[in-house]
Short mmCIF file of C-alpha atoms in Angstrom, two decimals:
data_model
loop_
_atom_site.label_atom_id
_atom_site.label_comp_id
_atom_site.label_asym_id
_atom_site.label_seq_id
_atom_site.Cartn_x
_atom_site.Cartn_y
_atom_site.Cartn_z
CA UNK A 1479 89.14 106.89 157.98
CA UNK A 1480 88.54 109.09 154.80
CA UNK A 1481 89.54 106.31 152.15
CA UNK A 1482 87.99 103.64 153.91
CA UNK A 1483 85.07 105.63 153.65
CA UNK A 1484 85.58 106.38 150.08
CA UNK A 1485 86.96 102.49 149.70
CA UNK A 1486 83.09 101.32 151.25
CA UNK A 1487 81.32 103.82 148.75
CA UNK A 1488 83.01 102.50 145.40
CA UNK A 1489 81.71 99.21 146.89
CA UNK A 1490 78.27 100.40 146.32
CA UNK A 1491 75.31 97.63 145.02
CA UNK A 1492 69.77 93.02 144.41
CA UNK A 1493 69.73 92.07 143.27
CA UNK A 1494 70.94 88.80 140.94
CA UNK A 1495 70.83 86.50 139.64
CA UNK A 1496 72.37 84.32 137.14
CA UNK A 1497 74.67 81.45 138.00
CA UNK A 1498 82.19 82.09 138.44
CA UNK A 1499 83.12 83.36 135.12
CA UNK A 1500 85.79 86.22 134.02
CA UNK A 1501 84.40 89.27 134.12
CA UNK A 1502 82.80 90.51 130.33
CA UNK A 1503 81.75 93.78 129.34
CA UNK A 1504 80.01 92.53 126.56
CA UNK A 1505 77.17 90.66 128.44
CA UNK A 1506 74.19 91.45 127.51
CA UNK A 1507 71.75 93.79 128.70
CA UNK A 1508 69.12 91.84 131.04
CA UNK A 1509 66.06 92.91 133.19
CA UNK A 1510 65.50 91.74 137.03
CA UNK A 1511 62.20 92.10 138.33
CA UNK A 1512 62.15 92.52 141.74
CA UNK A 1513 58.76 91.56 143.62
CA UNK A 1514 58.80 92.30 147.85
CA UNK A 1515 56.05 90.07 149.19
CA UNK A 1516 55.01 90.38 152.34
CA UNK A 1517 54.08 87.13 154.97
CA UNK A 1518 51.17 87.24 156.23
CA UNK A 1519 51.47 87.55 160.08
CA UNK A 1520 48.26 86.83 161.16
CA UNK A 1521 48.10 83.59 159.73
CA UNK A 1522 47.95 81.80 162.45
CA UNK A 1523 48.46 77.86 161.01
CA UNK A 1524 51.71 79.33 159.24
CA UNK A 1525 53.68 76.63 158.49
CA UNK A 1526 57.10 77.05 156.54
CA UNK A 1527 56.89 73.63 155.41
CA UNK A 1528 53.70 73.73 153.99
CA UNK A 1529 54.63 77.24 151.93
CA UNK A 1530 57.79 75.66 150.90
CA UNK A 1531 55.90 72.78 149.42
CA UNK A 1532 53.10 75.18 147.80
CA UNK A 1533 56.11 76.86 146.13
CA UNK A 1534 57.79 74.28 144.97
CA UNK A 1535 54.98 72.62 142.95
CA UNK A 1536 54.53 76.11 141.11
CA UNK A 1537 57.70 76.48 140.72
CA UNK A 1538 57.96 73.15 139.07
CA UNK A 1539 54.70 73.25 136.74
CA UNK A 1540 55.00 76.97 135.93
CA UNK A 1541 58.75 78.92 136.43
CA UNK A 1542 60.45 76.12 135.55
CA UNK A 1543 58.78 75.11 132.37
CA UNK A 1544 58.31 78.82 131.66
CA UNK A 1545 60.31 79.62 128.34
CA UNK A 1546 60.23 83.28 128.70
CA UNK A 1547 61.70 83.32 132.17
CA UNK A 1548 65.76 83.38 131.99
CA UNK A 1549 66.06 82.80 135.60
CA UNK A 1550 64.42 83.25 139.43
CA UNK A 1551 65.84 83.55 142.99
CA UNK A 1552 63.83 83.18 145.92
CA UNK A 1553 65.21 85.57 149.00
CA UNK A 1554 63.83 86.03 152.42
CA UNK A 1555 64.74 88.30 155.19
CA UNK A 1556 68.61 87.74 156.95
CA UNK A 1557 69.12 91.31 158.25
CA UNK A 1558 66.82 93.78 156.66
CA UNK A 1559 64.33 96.96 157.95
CA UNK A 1560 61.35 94.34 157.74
CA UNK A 1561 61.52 90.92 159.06
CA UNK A 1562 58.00 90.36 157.06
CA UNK A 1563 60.12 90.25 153.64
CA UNK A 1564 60.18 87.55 151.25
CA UNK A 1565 61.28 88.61 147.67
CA UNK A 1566 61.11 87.15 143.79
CA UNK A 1567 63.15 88.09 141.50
CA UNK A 1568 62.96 86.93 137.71
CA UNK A 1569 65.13 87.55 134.88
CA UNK A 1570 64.16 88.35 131.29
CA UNK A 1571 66.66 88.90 128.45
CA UNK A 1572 64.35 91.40 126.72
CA UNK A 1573 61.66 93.77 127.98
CA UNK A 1574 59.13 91.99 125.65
CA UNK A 1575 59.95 88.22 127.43
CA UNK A 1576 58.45 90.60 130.62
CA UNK A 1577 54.86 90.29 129.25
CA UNK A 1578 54.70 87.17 127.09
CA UNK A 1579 56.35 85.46 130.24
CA UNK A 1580 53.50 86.72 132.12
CA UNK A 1581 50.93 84.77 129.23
CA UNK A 1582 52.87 81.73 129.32
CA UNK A 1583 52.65 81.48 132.62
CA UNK A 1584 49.06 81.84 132.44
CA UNK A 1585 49.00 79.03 129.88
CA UNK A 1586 51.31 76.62 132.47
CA UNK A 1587 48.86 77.11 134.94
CA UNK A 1588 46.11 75.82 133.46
CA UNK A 1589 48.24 73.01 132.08
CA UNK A 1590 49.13 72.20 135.65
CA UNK A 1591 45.71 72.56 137.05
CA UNK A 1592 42.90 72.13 133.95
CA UNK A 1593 40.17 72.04 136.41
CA UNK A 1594 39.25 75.69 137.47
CA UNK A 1595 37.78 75.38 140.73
CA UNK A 1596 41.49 72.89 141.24
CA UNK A 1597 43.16 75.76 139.76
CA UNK A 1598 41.38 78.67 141.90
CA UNK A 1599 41.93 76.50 145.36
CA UNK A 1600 45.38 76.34 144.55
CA UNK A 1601 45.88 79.69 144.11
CA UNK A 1602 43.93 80.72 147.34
CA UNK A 1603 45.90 77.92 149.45
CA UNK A 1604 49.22 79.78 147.84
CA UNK A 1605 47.94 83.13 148.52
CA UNK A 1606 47.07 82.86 152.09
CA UNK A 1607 50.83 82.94 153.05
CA UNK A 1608 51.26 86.38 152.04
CA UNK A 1609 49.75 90.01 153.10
CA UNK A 1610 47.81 91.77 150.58
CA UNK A 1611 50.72 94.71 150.00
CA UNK A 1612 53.25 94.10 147.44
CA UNK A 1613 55.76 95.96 145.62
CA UNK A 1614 57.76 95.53 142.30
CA UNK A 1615 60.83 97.19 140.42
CA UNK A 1616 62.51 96.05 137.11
CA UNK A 1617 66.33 96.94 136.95
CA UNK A 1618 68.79 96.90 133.94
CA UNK A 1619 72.11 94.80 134.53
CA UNK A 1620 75.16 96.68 134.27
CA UNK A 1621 78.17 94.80 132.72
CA UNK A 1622 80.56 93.29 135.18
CA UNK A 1623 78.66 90.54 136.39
CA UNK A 1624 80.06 87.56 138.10
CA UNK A 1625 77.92 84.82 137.73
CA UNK A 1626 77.15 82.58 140.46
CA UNK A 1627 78.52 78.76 140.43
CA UNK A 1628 75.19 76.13 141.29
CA UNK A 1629 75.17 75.36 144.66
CA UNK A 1630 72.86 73.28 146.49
CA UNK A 1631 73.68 75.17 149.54
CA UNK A 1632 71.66 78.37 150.88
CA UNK A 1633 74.01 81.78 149.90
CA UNK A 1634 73.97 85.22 151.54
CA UNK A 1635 72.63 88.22 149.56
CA UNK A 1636 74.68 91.49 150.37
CA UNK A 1637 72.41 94.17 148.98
CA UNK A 1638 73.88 97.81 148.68
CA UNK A 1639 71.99 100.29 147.54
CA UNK A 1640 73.32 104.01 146.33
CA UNK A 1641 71.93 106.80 144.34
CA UNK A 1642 73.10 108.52 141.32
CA UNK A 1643 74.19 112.89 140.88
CA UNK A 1644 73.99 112.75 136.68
CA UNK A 1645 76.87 115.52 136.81
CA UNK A 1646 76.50 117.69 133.91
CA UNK A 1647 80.13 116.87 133.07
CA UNK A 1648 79.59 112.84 133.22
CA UNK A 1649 78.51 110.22 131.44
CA UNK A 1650 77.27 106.76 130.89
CA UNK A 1651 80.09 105.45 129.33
CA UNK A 1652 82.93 106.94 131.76
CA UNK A 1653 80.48 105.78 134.85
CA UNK A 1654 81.10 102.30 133.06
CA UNK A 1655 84.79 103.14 132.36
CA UNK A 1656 85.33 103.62 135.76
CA UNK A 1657 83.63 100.79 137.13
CA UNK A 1658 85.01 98.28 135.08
CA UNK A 1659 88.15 99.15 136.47
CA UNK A 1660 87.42 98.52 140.08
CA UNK A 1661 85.87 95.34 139.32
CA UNK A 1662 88.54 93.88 137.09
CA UNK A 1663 91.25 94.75 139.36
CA UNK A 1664 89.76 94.37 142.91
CA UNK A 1665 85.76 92.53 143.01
CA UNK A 1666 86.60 89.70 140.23
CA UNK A 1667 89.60 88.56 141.97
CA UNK A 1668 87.89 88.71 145.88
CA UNK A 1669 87.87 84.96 146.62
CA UNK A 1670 85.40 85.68 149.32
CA UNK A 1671 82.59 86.99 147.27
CA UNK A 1672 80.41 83.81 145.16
CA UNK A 1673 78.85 86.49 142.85
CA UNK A 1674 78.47 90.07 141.94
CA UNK A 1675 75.68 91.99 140.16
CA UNK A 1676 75.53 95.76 139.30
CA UNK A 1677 72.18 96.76 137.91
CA UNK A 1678 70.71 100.27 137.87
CA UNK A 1679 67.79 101.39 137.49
CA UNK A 1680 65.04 100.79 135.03
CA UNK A 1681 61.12 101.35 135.90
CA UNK A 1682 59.74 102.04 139.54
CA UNK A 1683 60.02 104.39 142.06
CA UNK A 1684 63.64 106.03 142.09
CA UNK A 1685 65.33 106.34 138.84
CA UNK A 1686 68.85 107.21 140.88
CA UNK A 1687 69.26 103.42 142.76
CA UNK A 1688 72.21 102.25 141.36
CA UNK A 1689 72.42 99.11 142.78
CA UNK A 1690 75.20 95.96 143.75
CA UNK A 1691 74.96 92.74 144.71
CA UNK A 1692 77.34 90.75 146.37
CA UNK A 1693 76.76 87.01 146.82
CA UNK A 1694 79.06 85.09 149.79
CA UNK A 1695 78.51 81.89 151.34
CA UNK A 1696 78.13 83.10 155.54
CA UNK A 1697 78.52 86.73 157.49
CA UNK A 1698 82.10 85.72 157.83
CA UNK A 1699 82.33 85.56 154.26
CA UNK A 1700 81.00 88.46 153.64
CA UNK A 1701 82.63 90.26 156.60
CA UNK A 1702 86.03 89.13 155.01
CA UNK A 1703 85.10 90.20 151.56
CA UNK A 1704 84.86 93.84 152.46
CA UNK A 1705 87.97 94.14 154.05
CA UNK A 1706 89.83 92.20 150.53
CA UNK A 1707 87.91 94.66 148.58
CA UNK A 1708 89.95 97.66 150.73
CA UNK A 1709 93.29 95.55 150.48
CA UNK A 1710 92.61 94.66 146.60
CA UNK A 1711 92.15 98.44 145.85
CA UNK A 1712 95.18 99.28 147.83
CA UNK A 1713 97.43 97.32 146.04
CA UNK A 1714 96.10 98.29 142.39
CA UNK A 1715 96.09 101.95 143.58
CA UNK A 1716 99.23 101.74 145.50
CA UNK A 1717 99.77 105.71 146.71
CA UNK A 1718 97.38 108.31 148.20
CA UNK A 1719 97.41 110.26 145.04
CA UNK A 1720 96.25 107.63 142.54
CA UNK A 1721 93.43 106.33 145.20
CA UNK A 1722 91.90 110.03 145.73
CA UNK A 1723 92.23 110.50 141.87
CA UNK A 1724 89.97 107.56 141.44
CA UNK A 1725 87.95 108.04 143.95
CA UNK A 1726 86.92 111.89 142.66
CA UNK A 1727 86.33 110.70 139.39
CA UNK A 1728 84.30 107.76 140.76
CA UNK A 1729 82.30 109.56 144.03
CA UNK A 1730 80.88 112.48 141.63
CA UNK A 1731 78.65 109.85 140.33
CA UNK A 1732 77.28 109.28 143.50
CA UNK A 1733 76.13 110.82 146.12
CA UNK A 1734 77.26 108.87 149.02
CA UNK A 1735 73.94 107.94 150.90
CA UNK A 1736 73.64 104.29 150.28
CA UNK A 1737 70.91 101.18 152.26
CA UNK A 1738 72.45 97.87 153.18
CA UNK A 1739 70.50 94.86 153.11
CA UNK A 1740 71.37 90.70 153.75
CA UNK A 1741 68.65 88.30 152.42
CA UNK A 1742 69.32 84.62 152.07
CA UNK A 1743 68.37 82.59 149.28
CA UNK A 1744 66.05 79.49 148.98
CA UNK A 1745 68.22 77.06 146.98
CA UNK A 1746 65.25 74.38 145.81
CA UNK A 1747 63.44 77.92 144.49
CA UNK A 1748 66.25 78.60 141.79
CA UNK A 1749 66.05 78.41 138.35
CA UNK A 1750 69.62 79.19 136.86
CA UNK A 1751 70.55 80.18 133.41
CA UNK A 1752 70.67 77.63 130.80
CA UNK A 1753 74.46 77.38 129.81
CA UNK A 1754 75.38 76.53 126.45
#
């Protein structure tokens, strides 16, 4: 019961979100901003069809078109604390793209809408489908992602999140060491898992979420993917003594308290990275 245990922690986990490829530690450095919206449940004329379509034509005149923005995913609650959830997430590749992605986007609007009082009714007609209270986070990826293959088809969002110990004796670049490892050798060659992405931290609340996400196409899926990940690790680390070694070097990273959340994704709301 002990390794599993330890097995489930180096699992560990967002958020994202970039469309599978080998796994490369030179990737570059990218930041996710995470926005948790909120529906708005006294609206009483809700109508998912009507938000969808609301969404859509933004996301056509503005995300879409917006140079700045790298890529965006569209979640909403699967199994989560809060069945009210409904989260954007947009990737920049540099911390300055954050702001002049924000004035672009300003521009596209009144490109799409050049009448103000069209513009402003638009907005409010958006708006209404969400509660006032919002949140937002920006993460840093992590090297080791495993970029998602386009699909037209709704995916599953495992999100795991754990906390980091900074032990005076570690550091960034064993953390990384280590981590590389387990994904080479056990998450990059799960067949059940449709993407991966490790970020950590970067501005918001909690500077120790160290974060994973694991992308799979159902619950079954997912379900199955764990249990690889245990049989993977086994065979790499094939006696007791090898699998604690890892495991102490890993775990003092960590402090073992971890969150699990499942959203699903909105397929028509995703803007993927441009491949060369």
């Amino acid at each position: 019961m002990k390794t599993i245990k330890r097995i489930i922690k180096g699992l560990l986990i967002l958020v994202f979100l970039i469309p599978i490829s080998v796994i490369s530690q030179e990737q570059p450095q990218l930041f996710i901003k995470v926005k948790t919206m909120h529906w708005n449940m006294d609206l009483e004329d809700f109508s998912m069809q009507d938000w969808k379509a609301l969404e859509l034509e933004y996301f056509n005149k503005v995300t879409m078109k917006n140079e700045f923005i790298l890529s965006a995913t569209v979640l909403q609650h699967h199994f989560t604390g809060d069945s009210s959830e409904i989260i954007f997430i947009t990737v920049f590749d540099t911390w300055n793209h954050i702001d002049e992605a924000n004035q672009r986007t300003n521009e596209l609007l009144k490109e799409a809408w050049p009448n103000e009082a069209d513009r402003k009714a638009f907005l409010k007609k958006q708006a209404r489908f969400y509660a006032n209270e919002h949140s937002e986070e920006i993460y840093r990826s992590i090297p080791g992602a495993r970029q998602i293959e386009h699909t037209d088809l709704p995916l599953l969002y495992y999100v795991r999140t754990s906390y980091y110990t900074f032990p005076e004796d570690g550091t960034e670049q064993e953390f990384q060491s280590l981590l590389n490892q387990y994904n080479e050798v056990v998450t990059n060659n799960n067949e059940f898992y449709r993407g991966y992405y490790p970020q950590m931290h970067f501005y918001g609340s909690d500077r120790t979420e160290f974060l994973e996400v694991f992308c799979a196409e159902t619950l079954a899926s997912l379900e199955k993917g764990i249990a690889k990940q245990g049989e993977l690790f086994r065979e790499h680390w094939a006696d007791q003594k090898t699998q604690d070694e890892y495991n102490d070097k890993y775990g003092k990273y960590l402090t073992g308290i971890h969150s699990d959340r499942i959203y699903s994704s909105i397929p028509d709301l995703y803007k993927p990275i441009a491949q060369d």
